[in-house]
Coordinates of C-alpha atoms in Angstrom, one line a residue:
Chain A
M1 CA 9.6 26.9 14.9
I2 CA 8.1 28.2 18.2
D3 CA 9.3 31.8 17.7
L4 CA 7.8 31.7 14.2
A5 CA 4.5 30.4 15.6
H6 CA 4.3 33.4 17.9
A7 CA 5.1 35.8 15.1
L8 CA 2.6 34.5 12.7
P9 CA -0.9 33.5 13.8
V10 CA -1.4 31.6 10.5
I11 CA 1.2 29.0 11.7
E12 CA -0.9 28.5 14.8
V13 CA -4.0 27.8 12.8
L14 CA -2.1 25.5 10.4
R15 CA -0.8 23.6 13.3
E16 CA -4.2 23.2 14.8
H17 CA -5.5 21.6 11.6
L18 CA -2.1 20.0 10.6
L19 CA -3.3 16.4 10.2
I20 CA -6.1 17.2 7.8
L21 CA -3.9 19.5 5.8
P22 CA -2.0 16.8 3.6
I23 CA -5.3 15.1 2.8
M24 CA -7.1 18.4 1.9
L25 CA -4.1 19.7 -0.1
L26 CA -3.9 16.5 -2.2
L27 CA -7.6 16.4 -2.8
V28 CA -7.8 20.0 -3.9
G29 CA -4.7 19.5 -6.0
A30 CA -6.4 16.5 -7.7
V31 CA -9.4 18.6 -8.6
C32 CA -7.3 21.4 -9.9
A33 CA -5.1 19.0 -11.9
A34 CA -8.3 17.9 -13.7
L35 CA -8.7 21.4 -15.1
L36 CA -5.2 21.9 -16.4
P37 CA -3.5 20.7 -19.6
G38 CA -0.8 18.0 -19.5
R39 CA 2.4 19.6 -18.6
A40 CA 0.9 22.3 -16.3
A41 CA -1.0 19.5 -14.4
G42 CA 2.3 17.6 -14.1
I43 CA 4.1 20.6 -12.6
L44 CA 1.1 21.2 -10.3
V45 CA 1.3 17.6 -9.0
T46 CA 5.0 18.0 -8.3
V47 CA 4.5 21.2 -6.4
V48 CA 1.6 19.9 -4.4
V49 CA 3.5 16.7 -3.5
G50 CA 6.5 18.8 -2.5
V51 CA 4.4 21.0 -0.2
T52 CA 2.8 17.9 1.3
L53 CA 6.2 16.4 1.8
A54 CA 7.2 19.5 3.9
I55 CA 4.0 19.3 5.9
N56 CA 4.5 15.6 6.6
F57 CA 8.1 16.3 7.7
W58 CA 6.7 18.8 10.2
I59 CA 4.1 16.2 11.4
L60 CA 6.9 13.7 11.9
Q61 CA 8.9 16.2 13.9
L62 CA 6.0 17.0 16.1
A63 CA 5.1 13.3 16.5
L64 CA 8.8 12.5 17.5
D65 CA 8.9 15.4 20.0
G66 CA 5.5 15.3 21.7
G67 CA 3.7 11.9 21.1
P68 CA 0.9 11.1 18.7
L69 CA -0.9 14.0 17.1
V70 CA -4.7 13.7 17.2
Y71 CA -7.2 15.6 15.1
F72 CA -11.0 15.5 15.6
V73 CA -12.6 15.9 12.2
G74 CA -15.3 18.5 12.4
G75 CA -14.5 19.0 16.1
W76 CA -16.4 16.0 17.3
A77 CA -14.5 14.0 19.9
P78 CA -14.4 10.2 19.8
P79 CA -16.1 7.8 20.1
Q80 CA -18.8 9.6 18.1
G81 CA -16.5 11.7 15.9
I82 CA -14.1 10.6 13.3
V83 CA -10.5 10.9 14.4
L84 CA -7.1 11.2 12.6
V85 CA -4.1 10.1 14.4
A86 CA -0.4 10.4 13.5
D87 CA 1.9 8.5 15.7
R88 CA 5.5 8.1 14.8
L89 CA 4.9 5.1 12.6
S90 CA 2.1 6.7 10.5
A91 CA 4.0 10.0 10.3
L92 CA 7.2 8.3 9.1
L93 CA 5.3 6.2 6.5
A94 CA 3.4 9.2 5.2
L95 CA 6.7 11.1 4.9
V96 CA 8.3 8.2 2.9
A97 CA 5.2 7.9 0.7
M98 CA 5.5 11.6 -0.2
L99 CA 9.3 11.3 -0.9
L100 CA 8.6 8.4 -3.2
A101 CA 5.7 10.4 -4.8
L102 CA 7.9 13.4 -5.4
A103 CA 10.4 11.2 -7.3
S104 CA 7.6 9.6 -9.3
S105 CA 6.0 12.9 -10.1
I106 CA 9.3 14.4 -11.3
Y107 CA 9.8 11.2 -13.4
T108 CA 6.3 11.7 -14.9
L109 CA 7.4 15.1 -16.2
T110 CA 9.9 13.4 -18.5
S111 CA 7.3 11.0 -19.9
Q112 CA 5.2 12.6 -22.6
K113 CA 2.8 9.7 -22.7
L114 CA 1.8 10.0 -19.1
L115 CA 1.7 13.8 -19.2
D116 CA -0.8 13.6 -22.1
H117 CA -3.0 11.2 -20.2
T118 CA -6.0 13.2 -19.0
Y119 CA -6.6 11.5 -15.8
F120 CA -3.2 10.4 -14.8
H121 CA -2.4 13.4 -12.5
V122 CA -5.9 13.3 -10.9
L123 CA -5.7 9.7 -10.1
F124 CA -2.1 9.9 -8.9
L125 CA -3.0 12.6 -6.4
F126 CA -6.1 10.6 -5.3
L127 CA -3.9 7.6 -4.7
L128 CA -1.5 9.7 -2.6
M129 CA -4.4 11.2 -0.6
S130 CA -5.9 7.8 0.1
L131 CA -2.4 6.5 1.1
V132 CA -2.0 9.3 3.6
G133 CA -5.5 8.7 4.8
V134 CA -4.8 5.0 5.4
F135 CA -1.8 5.9 7.5
F136 CA -3.5 8.7 9.5
T137 CA -7.0 7.3 10.1
G138 CA -7.9 6.3 13.6
D139 CA -11.0 4.2 12.9
L140 CA -11.6 1.0 11.0
F141 CA -14.3 2.2 8.7
N142 CA -12.3 5.1 7.3
L143 CA -9.5 2.6 6.9
Y144 CA -11.8 0.6 4.6
V145 CA -12.9 3.7 2.7
F146 CA -9.4 4.9 2.1
M147 CA -8.2 1.4 1.1
E148 CA -11.0 1.3 -1.4
M149 CA -9.8 4.6 -2.8
V150 CA -6.3 3.2 -3.0
I151 CA -7.5 0.3 -4.9
L152 CA -9.8 2.2 -7.3
S153 CA -7.1 4.8 -8.2
S154 CA -4.3 2.2 -8.5
V155 CA -6.3 -0.1 -10.7
I156 CA -6.8 2.6 -13.3
L157 CA -3.1 3.7 -13.0
V158 CA -2.1 0.1 -13.7
A159 CA -4.3 0.0 -16.7
M160 CA -2.6 3.1 -18.2
A161 CA 0.5 1.3 -19.3
D162 CA -1.5 0.2 -22.4
R163 CA 0.5 -3.0 -23.1
P164 CA -1.2 -6.0 -24.7
V165 CA -1.5 -7.8 -21.4
S166 CA -2.9 -4.7 -19.6
A167 CA -6.6 -5.7 -19.8
E168 CA -6.0 -9.1 -18.3
V169 CA -3.7 -7.9 -15.6
T170 CA -6.0 -5.1 -14.6
F171 CA -8.9 -7.5 -14.4
K172 CA -7.0 -9.9 -12.2
Y173 CA -5.8 -7.1 -9.9
T174 CA -9.2 -5.6 -9.7
I175 CA -11.0 -8.8 -8.9
L176 CA -8.5 -9.8 -6.2
S177 CA -8.5 -6.3 -4.7
A178 CA -12.3 -6.3 -4.7
L179 CA -12.4 -9.7 -2.9
G180 CA -9.9 -8.4 -0.4
S181 CA -11.9 -5.3 0.3
T182 CA -15.1 -7.3 0.7
A183 CA -13.3 -9.5 3.3
L184 CA -12.2 -6.3 5.0
L185 CA -15.7 -4.9 5.2
F186 CA -17.0 -8.3 6.4
G187 CA -14.4 -8.4 9.1
I188 CA -15.2 -4.8 10.1
G189 CA -18.9 -5.7 10.3
L190 CA -18.1 -8.6 12.6
I191 CA -15.9 -6.5 14.8
Y192 CA -18.5 -3.7 15.0
G193 CA -21.1 -6.3 15.9
A194 CA -19.0 -7.5 18.8
M195 CA -17.6 -4.2 20.0
G196 CA -20.2 -1.5 19.0
T197 CA -17.3 0.8 18.0
L198 CA -14.9 1.3 15.2
N199 CA -12.5 3.6 16.9
M200 CA -9.2 1.6 17.0
A201 CA -8.1 3.0 20.3
E202 CA -11.5 2.1 21.9
I203 CA -11.4 -1.4 20.4
A204 CA -7.9 -1.9 21.8
L205 CA -9.1 -0.7 25.2
H206 CA -12.1 -3.1 25.2
I207 CA -9.8 -6.0 24.2
Q208 CA -7.3 -5.2 26.9
E209 CA -10.1 -5.1 29.5
G210 CA -11.5 -8.4 28.2
P211 CA -13.4 -10.6 27.9
V212 CA -13.0 -10.9 24.1
P213 CA -16.3 -11.6 22.4
V214 CA -16.6 -14.7 20.2
L215 CA -16.8 -12.8 16.9
I216 CA -13.6 -10.9 17.4
P217 CA -11.2 -13.7 16.3
F218 CA -13.2 -14.2 13.1
G219 CA -13.2 -10.5 12.3
A220 CA -9.5 -10.3 13.1
A221 CA -8.7 -13.2 10.8
M222 CA -10.6 -11.5 8.0
L223 CA -8.6 -8.3 8.6
L224 CA -5.3 -10.1 8.7
M225 CA -6.1 -11.9 5.5
V226 CA -6.8 -8.6 3.7
F227 CA -3.6 -7.0 5.0
L228 CA -1.5 -10.1 3.9
L229 CA -3.2 -9.9 0.5
K230 CA -2.3 -6.2 0.2
A231 CA 1.2 -6.9 1.3
G232 CA 1.6 -9.7 -1.3
V233 CA 2.6 -12.3 1.2
V234 CA 2.6 -16.0 0.0
P235 CA 0.0 -17.5 -0.6
F236 CA -1.7 -14.2 -1.5
H237 CA 1.0 -13.0 -3.8
F238 CA 0.0 -14.1 -7.3
W239 CA -1.5 -10.8 -8.4
L240 CA 1.6 -8.8 -7.4
P241 CA 4.2 -9.6 -10.1
D242 CA 1.7 -9.1 -12.9
A243 CA 0.3 -5.8 -11.6
H244 CA 3.6 -4.3 -10.5
S245 CA 5.4 -5.2 -13.8
A246 CA 2.6 -4.2 -16.1
A247 CA 2.1 -0.7 -14.7
P248 CA 4.0 2.4 -16.0
A249 CA 7.3 3.0 -14.3
A250 CA 6.2 5.9 -12.2
V251 CA 3.2 3.8 -11.0
S252 CA 5.3 0.7 -10.4
A253 CA 7.5 2.6 -8.1
M254 CA 4.5 3.7 -6.0
L255 CA 2.9 0.2 -6.1
S256 CA 6.0 -1.7 -5.1
G257 CA 7.5 0.9 -2.8
M258 CA 4.4 2.1 -0.9
L259 CA 1.2 0.2 -1.7
V260 CA 2.4 -3.1 -0.3
K261 CA 3.4 -1.2 2.8
V262 CA -0.3 -0.5 3.4
G263 CA -0.7 -4.2 4.2
V264 CA 2.4 -4.2 6.3
Y265 CA 1.2 -1.2 8.2
G266 CA -2.1 -2.9 8.8
V267 CA -0.4 -6.0 10.2
L268 CA 1.9 -3.8 12.4
R269 CA -1.2 -1.9 13.8
M270 CA -3.1 -5.1 14.4
S271 CA -0.2 -6.9 16.1
T272 CA 0.8 -3.9 18.4
L273 CA -2.4 -1.9 19.0
L274 CA -5.5 -4.0 18.4
F275 CA -4.4 -7.5 19.3
P276 CA -1.1 -7.5 21.1
E277 CA 0.6 -10.9 21.6
T278 CA -1.9 -12.6 19.4
P279 CA -1.1 -16.2 18.5
A280 CA -1.8 -15.3 14.8
L281 CA 1.8 -13.9 14.8
A282 CA 3.1 -17.4 14.3
V283 CA 1.1 -17.6 11.1
V284 CA 2.5 -14.2 10.0
A285 CA 6.0 -15.5 10.8
W286 CA 5.8 -18.7 8.7
L287 CA 3.9 -17.0 5.8
G288 CA 6.6 -14.4 5.9
A289 CA 9.3 -17.0 5.8
A290 CA 7.6 -18.7 2.9
S291 CA 7.4 -15.4 0.9
A292 CA 11.0 -14.5 1.7
L293 CA 12.2 -17.8 0.3
F294 CA 9.7 -18.0 -2.6
G295 CA 10.2 -14.4 -3.6
G296 CA 14.0 -14.8 -3.5
L297 CA 14.0 -17.9 -5.6
A298 CA 11.5 -16.6 -8.1
A299 CA 13.5 -13.4 -8.5
L300 CA 16.6 -15.4 -9.0
A301 CA 15.0 -17.5 -11.8
N302 CA 13.2 -14.7 -13.5
G303 CA 14.4 -13.2 -16.8
D304 CA 12.2 -10.1 -16.9
L305 CA 13.6 -6.9 -15.3
K306 CA 10.4 -5.6 -13.8
R307 CA 9.1 -9.0 -12.7
L308 CA 12.4 -9.7 -11.0
L309 CA 12.0 -6.5 -9.0
A310 CA 8.4 -7.4 -8.2
Y311 CA 9.3 -10.8 -6.9
S312 CA 12.0 -9.3 -4.8
T313 CA 9.3 -7.1 -3.3
I314 CA 7.6 -10.3 -2.2
A315 CA 10.9 -11.5 -0.6
N316 CA 11.4 -8.2 1.2
V317 CA 7.9 -8.0 2.5
G318 CA 8.4 -11.6 3.8
L319 CA 11.5 -10.4 5.7
I320 CA 9.6 -7.5 7.2
M321 CA 6.8 -9.9 8.3
I322 CA 9.4 -12.1 9.9
A323 CA 10.7 -9.1 11.8
I324 CA 7.2 -8.1 12.9
S325 CA 6.6 -11.6 14.2
W326 CA 9.8 -11.4 16.3
G327 CA 8.3 -8.2 17.8
G328 CA 10.0 -6.4 20.7
Q329 CA 12.0 -3.3 20.4
W330 CA 14.6 -4.8 17.9
G331 CA 12.1 -6.7 15.8
L332 CA 9.8 -3.7 15.2
M333 CA 12.7 -1.4 14.7
A334 CA 14.1 -3.7 12.0
A335 CA 10.7 -4.0 10.4
I336 CA 10.2 -0.2 10.3
A337 CA 13.7 0.5 9.1
H338 CA 13.5 -2.1 6.4
M339 CA 10.1 -0.7 5.3
V340 CA 11.6 2.7 4.8
N341 CA 14.7 1.4 3.0
H342 CA 12.8 -0.9 0.8
A343 CA 10.4 1.8 -0.2
L344 CA 13.3 4.1 -1.2
F345 CA 15.5 1.7 -3.1
K346 CA 12.7 -0.3 -4.7
G347 CA 11.2 3.0 -5.9
G348 CA 14.6 4.0 -7.3
L349 CA 15.1 0.7 -9.0
F350 CA 11.6 0.7 -10.6
L351 CA 12.1 4.2 -11.8
A352 CA 15.5 3.5 -13.4
G353 CA 14.6 0.0 -14.6
G354 CA 11.2 1.0 -15.8
Y355 CA 12.7 3.9 -17.8
L356 CA 15.0 1.5 -19.6
A357 CA 12.1 -1.0 -20.3
E358 CA 9.9 1.8 -21.6
R359 CA 12.7 3.4 -23.7
Y360 CA 13.6 0.2 -25.5
H361 CA 10.2 -1.4 -25.3
E362 CA 11.9 -4.4 -23.9
H363 CA 11.5 -6.1 -20.5
S364 CA 13.7 -9.1 -20.9
L365 CA 17.1 -9.1 -19.1
R366 CA 18.6 -11.0 -22.0
S367 CA 18.0 -8.2 -24.4
L368 CA 18.8 -5.4 -21.9
T369 CA 22.3 -6.7 -21.2
G370 CA 25.2 -4.3 -21.1
F371 CA 23.1 -1.1 -21.4
A372 CA 25.4 0.6 -18.9
S373 CA 27.5 2.3 -21.7
L374 CA 24.3 3.4 -23.5
S375 CA 22.8 5.3 -20.6
P376 CA 25.5 5.6 -17.9
G377 CA 23.5 8.0 -15.6
V378 CA 20.7 5.5 -15.2
A379 CA 23.1 2.6 -14.9
I380 CA 24.9 4.2 -12.0
V381 CA 21.7 4.9 -10.1
F382 CA 20.5 1.4 -10.9
G383 CA 23.8 0.0 -9.7
I384 CA 23.6 1.8 -6.3
G385 CA 19.9 0.6 -6.0
A386 CA 21.0 -3.0 -6.6
V387 CA 23.7 -2.7 -3.9
A388 CA 21.0 -1.5 -1.5
L389 CA 18.7 -4.4 -2.7
A390 CA 21.5 -6.8 -1.9
G391 CA 21.8 -5.3 1.6
L392 CA 25.4 -4.4 1.3
P393 CA 27.2 -1.4 2.7
P394 CA 27.4 1.6 2.4
T395 CA 23.6 1.7 1.9
G396 CA 20.6 1.8 4.2
G397 CA 19.8 -1.7 3.0
F398 CA 22.8 -3.0 5.0
V399 CA 21.7 -1.2 8.1
S400 CA 18.2 -2.7 8.1
K401 CA 19.5 -6.2 7.3
L402 CA 21.9 -5.9 10.2
L403 CA 19.0 -4.8 12.5
L404 CA 17.0 -7.8 11.2
I405 CA 19.8 -10.3 12.0
Q406 CA 20.2 -8.6 15.5
A407 CA 16.5 -9.0 16.2
G408 CA 16.6 -12.7 15.0
W409 CA 19.6 -13.4 17.2
L410 CA 17.8 -12.1 20.2
D411 CA 14.7 -14.1 19.3
G412 CA 16.9 -17.2 18.8
G413 CA 14.2 -19.1 16.9
L414 CA 14.3 -21.1 13.7
L415 CA 13.4 -18.1 11.6
L416 CA 16.9 -16.5 11.8
P417 CA 18.5 -19.0 9.4
V418 CA 15.5 -18.4 7.0
A419 CA 16.1 -14.7 7.1
I420 CA 19.8 -15.1 6.5
L421 CA 19.1 -17.5 3.6
A422 CA 16.7 -15.0 2.2
S423 CA 19.3 -12.2 2.5
G424 CA 21.7 -14.5 0.7
L425 CA 19.2 -14.9 -2.1
S426 CA 18.8 -11.2 -2.3
I427 CA 22.6 -10.8 -2.8
A428 CA 22.5 -13.4 -5.5
Y429 CA 19.7 -11.9 -7.6
S430 CA 21.1 -8.4 -7.1
I431 CA 24.5 -9.5 -8.4
R432 CA 22.8 -11.2 -11.3
L433 CA 21.0 -8.0 -12.2
F434 CA 24.2 -6.0 -11.8
I435 CA 26.3 -8.4 -14.0
K436 CA 23.7 -8.6 -16.7
L437 CA 23.3 -4.8 -16.9
W438 CA 26.9 -3.7 -16.5
W439 CA 29.0 -6.5 -18.0
G440 CA 26.8 -8.2 -20.5
T441 CA 27.5 -7.9 -24.2
R442 CA 25.5 -5.1 -25.7
S443 CA 22.7 -6.1 -28.0
D444 CA 23.3 -4.8 -31.5
W445 CA 19.7 -3.6 -31.9
A446 CA 19.9 -1.5 -28.8
V447 CA 23.1 0.2 -30.0
A448 CA 21.6 0.7 -33.4
L449 CA 18.4 2.1 -32.0
T450 CA 19.8 4.5 -29.4
P451 CA 20.8 7.4 -31.7
H452 CA 17.2 7.4 -33.1
L453 CA 15.5 7.6 -29.7
P454 CA 14.7 11.1 -28.4
R455 CA 17.2 12.3 -25.8
Q456 CA 15.5 12.5 -22.5
R457 CA 17.1 14.7 -19.9
L458 CA 16.6 14.5 -16.1
V459 CA 15.4 10.9 -16.3
S460 CA 17.9 9.7 -13.8
V461 CA 17.2 12.6 -11.4
P462 CA 14.1 11.2 -9.6
A463 CA 15.7 7.7 -9.2
A464 CA 18.9 9.4 -8.0
L465 CA 17.0 11.3 -5.4
L466 CA 15.7 8.1 -3.9
V467 CA 19.0 6.2 -4.2
T468 CA 20.8 9.1 -2.6
A469 CA 18.4 9.0 0.3
V470 CA 19.3 5.3 0.8
L471 CA 23.0 6.1 0.7
V472 CA 22.6 8.8 3.3
L473 CA 20.7 6.4 5.5
G474 CA 23.6 4.0 5.1
I475 CA 26.3 6.5 5.8
L476 CA 24.5 8.1 8.7
P477 CA 22.6 5.0 10.1
S478 CA 21.7 6.8 13.3
L479 CA 19.3 9.0 11.3
L480 CA 17.2 5.9 10.6
T481 CA 17.7 3.9 13.7
T482 CA 16.7 6.8 16.0
V483 CA 13.4 7.4 14.2
A484 CA 12.7 3.7 13.7
G485 CA 13.6 3.0 17.3
A486 CA 11.4 5.8 18.6
A487 CA 8.5 4.5 16.4
A488 CA 9.0 0.9 17.7
S489 CA 9.1 1.9 21.3
E490 CA 5.9 3.9 20.8
L491 CA 4.3 0.9 19.2
L492 CA 5.2 -1.3 22.1
Q493 CA 3.3 1.0 24.5
P494 CA -0.2 1.0 23.0
E495 CA -1.5 2.9 26.0
I496 CA 0.2 6.0 24.6
Y497 CA -1.9 5.8 21.4
I498 CA -5.1 5.0 23.3
H499 CA -4.7 7.9 25.8
A500 CA -3.8 10.3 23.0
V501 CA -7.1 9.5 21.2
L502 CA -9.5 8.9 24.1
G503 CA -8.0 11.4 26.6
G504 CA -7.0 10.8 30.1
S505 CA -3.5 10.6 31.5
P506 CA -1.0 7.9 30.2
Chain B
V1 CA -35.7 -13.1 12.3
S2 CA -32.0 -13.3 12.8
Y3 CA -31.9 -17.0 11.9
L4 CA -33.6 -16.2 8.6
M5 CA -31.2 -13.3 8.0
A6 CA -28.2 -15.6 8.7
A7 CA -29.6 -18.2 6.3
I8 CA -30.2 -15.6 3.6
I9 CA -26.7 -14.1 4.0
G10 CA -25.2 -17.6 3.9
L11 CA -27.1 -18.5 0.8
L12 CA -26.1 -15.2 -0.9
V13 CA -22.4 -15.9 -0.1
A14 CA -22.7 -19.4 -1.4
V15 CA -24.2 -18.2 -4.7
A16 CA -21.6 -15.5 -5.0
V17 CA -18.7 -17.9 -4.5
M18 CA -20.2 -20.2 -7.1
Q19 CA -20.4 -17.4 -9.5
I20 CA -16.9 -16.1 -8.8
L21 CA -15.5 -19.5 -9.6
Q22 CA -17.0 -19.5 -13.1
R23 CA -14.9 -19.1 -16.2
D24 CA -17.0 -16.3 -17.6
A25 CA -15.5 -12.9 -16.6
I26 CA -19.0 -11.2 -16.4
R27 CA -20.2 -13.9 -14.0
V28 CA -17.3 -13.2 -11.8
V29 CA -18.3 -9.5 -11.7
V30 CA -21.9 -10.5 -10.9
G31 CA -20.7 -12.8 -8.2
L32 CA -18.7 -10.1 -6.6
Y33 CA -21.7 -7.8 -6.6
I34 CA -23.8 -10.5 -4.8
L35 CA -21.0 -10.9 -2.3
W36 CA -21.0 -7.2 -1.6
N37 CA -24.7 -7.2 -1.0
A38 CA -24.3 -10.2 1.3
T39 CA -21.7 -8.2 3.3
N40 CA -24.0 -5.1 3.5
L41 CA -26.8 -7.4 4.7
L42 CA -24.5 -8.7 7.4
I43 CA -23.7 -5.3 8.6
I44 CA -27.4 -4.3 8.6
S45 CA -28.3 -7.4 10.6
V46 CA -25.6 -6.5 13.1
A47 CA -27.4 -3.2 13.6
S48 CA -30.9 -4.6 14.2
V49 CA -29.7 -6.4 17.2
W50 CA -30.6 -3.3 19.3
G51 CA -34.2 -3.2 18.2
P52 CA -36.5 -2.6 15.3
G53 CA -37.4 1.1 15.9
A54 CA -36.3 3.9 13.7
P55 CA -33.4 5.8 15.2
I56 CA -35.3 9.1 15.7
L57 CA -35.5 10.2 19.3
E58 CA -38.9 11.9 19.2
E59 CA -40.6 8.9 17.5
T60 CA -39.2 5.9 19.3
E61 CA -38.7 7.5 22.7
G62 CA -38.1 4.8 25.3
G63 CA -38.3 1.9 22.7
A64 CA -35.4 0.0 21.4
M65 CA -34.1 1.6 18.2
A66 CA -31.7 0.4 15.5
D67 CA -28.1 1.6 15.5
P68 CA -28.0 4.7 13.2
L69 CA -24.3 4.5 12.7
V70 CA -24.6 1.3 10.8
Q71 CA -27.0 2.7 8.3
A72 CA -24.4 5.4 7.4
F73 CA -21.7 2.7 7.0
V74 CA -23.9 0.6 4.7
L75 CA -24.9 3.7 2.6
T76 CA -21.2 4.4 2.2
A77 CA -20.4 0.8 1.4
I78 CA -23.2 0.6 -1.2
V79 CA -22.0 3.7 -3.0
I80 CA -18.4 2.4 -3.0
T81 CA -19.4 -1.0 -4.3
F82 CA -21.6 0.5 -6.9
G83 CA -18.7 2.5 -8.2
F84 CA -16.5 -0.5 -8.0
A85 CA -19.0 -2.6 -10.0
A86 CA -19.2 0.1 -12.7
L87 CA -15.4 0.0 -13.0
L88 CA -15.4 -3.8 -13.2
V89 CA -18.0 -3.8 -15.9
A90 CA -15.9 -1.2 -17.8
I91 CA -12.8 -3.4 -17.4
T92 CA -14.6 -6.5 -18.6
S93 CA -15.8 -4.6 -21.7
W94 CA -12.2 -3.5 -22.3
L95 CA -11.2 -7.1 -21.9
S96 CA -13.7 -8.3 -24.5
S97 CA -12.7 -5.5 -27.0
S98 CA -9.0 -5.8 -26.6
G99 CA -8.9 -9.6 -26.9
D100 CA -11.5 -11.9 -28.4
S101 CA -12.5 -13.7 -25.2
I102 CA -13.8 -13.0 -21.7
D103 CA -13.2 -16.7 -20.7
I104 CA -10.8 -16.7 -17.8
L105 CA -9.2 -19.9 -19.1
D106 CA -8.0 -18.0 -22.2
F107 CA -5.9 -15.7 -20.0
Q108 CA -2.2 -16.4 -20.3
E109 CA -1.3 -18.5 -17.4
D110 CA 1.9 -16.7 -16.7
H111 CA 3.8 -13.9 -18.3
D112 CA 7.1 -15.1 -17.2
R113 CA 9.7 -15.6 -20.0

C-alpha cells in the first residue's frame, strides 16, 4: 500500500480524508439512487456498498496498525471542531455493517417488490450512512443526530413490508424510538450543562480528572437507558420482536444484525471511555442476564420463524451485555467477537428465513416444516446459520461462546451459570428450528404451490456469503480473536483514544 | 429566572407524559411533541447560565454572553423533531386509514401464534 501511495498522489489525498469518505459516498449514492429507476438503483446501491466495504477494510487495517484514525471535519480541531474517530472497535463494526449491507443489497436485487419501491434504495443508503456515522462520530451531539437518522430511515424501511400489522408495528416502533431519542437529547443536554463540551474524549478527560459534577450521573443514566432500549435489552425489549419480524427480509437482517449493535456500541463506549468502572455495570449485567434467559425461553416457545429469530437476538444481546459487564481483556474480547459473529449469522438466518416466509407468505414454523427438499440451497445455508446460532463448531459462534465462557470463568461470578444456561437454550431453539425445517413433514399446500411460484435464482447467495464468513471465522478463529483482542486492549486504554483526539503524547 | 424555567420544563414534561399515556394515538404524538419542546427548553436554559448577552463579540464585549453552541444544537434538534413529528402524523394517518381505529387499546396485544 505504501509503494502505491508514493506512485499515486490521489491515494494520499484519499487517505487524508479517509474517514469522511464512507459517509460522503453513501450520501451521494443515496441522492443518485433517488434519480434512477428500480433495478439500476439496486445495482448502484450494491456497487456503492461494495466500494464502501473496501474503504472500511482499509480503515480497519490502518486502525489496527497505527492506532485510532482521527479526522477533523472542515479542518477545525477539537474542542471547537467536529471530529470523526475510528478506533479498532468502530472500524470493525463499520466493516461488519457494510458486509451485512452488501448481502442485503444483493438480496434486494432478487426481490422485485423492493426494487420497485421508489424510496427503498435511498433510505437503505441513508440508514447505512447514519450507521457508519454513529460508529465514527467523536462527539455526543453528532451521535444524537446520526441515531435520529438511523431511526427515521429504519422506521420507513420497516413500514415497507406492507403486511396487515405494518401500521401498528411501525407506530409502536416509532413512538418508542422517539421516546428513546428524546431521552438521549435530555441526557446530552445535562452532560453539556455540567461539562461545557460534547467531545467524548474531552468529557472522558474531565471525568478522569474529577470531581464529577452532580448532573453527570443523571445524564449518564439517560444515555444508558437509550442504549439499552436500542439494544433491545429486557425490560426495553418489547418493540423488538414486532419490528424485526414485520420488516422485509433484507431490512430485518440489517435491523437484527446491526441496528441493535448501535446500542451495544454505545454501552461499550460508555463503559470503557466515558465512565470506566462505573457501578452501573452491575445493572447492565443483570439486565443482560434477564434478557439472555427471557430471550432464550421466548425463542424456544415461539412458533413464528421470524419472531423466533428476533427473540434470539434479545438473548444474544443479553449475552454480549453480560460479557461487557465482566470487562477486562477477555470480557471485552468475547463481547466484540460475539457482536461480529451474531451480526453475520443472524443476518444470514434472516435473509434465508425471510426469503422462505416471503415466498410462501407464511411465517408459522408449523406450516413451514420440511421445506428443505423444496429449496435445498436456502435450507443448507439456513442449517449452517442455525449451527452458528447454537454456538457449535465449526462456526464462529462456537469461538465466541468459548471466549464468553473463558471470560466468565476468570470473573468467577454468578453470571457464568446464567451465560451457560442461555447458551444451552440457544442450542435447544436452534435444534428445534433445524428439526422443524429439515425433518418435518412437508405441507401439501407448499408442495402444490411450489411449481407455480416464479423461480428465483441467486436468493441463497447473499445469505451464503454471510454464513461462509461465519464458517471461515470458525475454522480460522485467530482471524477473529486477533482483531477482537486488539480492539479490546485498545478499549481498555482510553488514554489512547483521548490522546489521538486531543493531541499530546500517549 | 432559572427556577421559573425549571418549573416550566417540569410542567411541560408532566403534561407530555400525561398525553403520551392516553389511548388516542394522536394525543401520544402531541405529547411527544411537547416532550421534545421541553427538552429543547432544557438545553436552552443550560446555555443561559453564562449570561443573557447575545453571543456577538462586538456588541457584548466584556459582558457575559450566552453560549452560542447551544443555540446551534437546539436549532438542529428543532429541525429533527419537526421532521419526526411530520413522520409520526403521517403514520397515524396511515394507521387510521388501514384499520378503523387509532385507539391504542384496539392494537393487537401480541402477534405471537
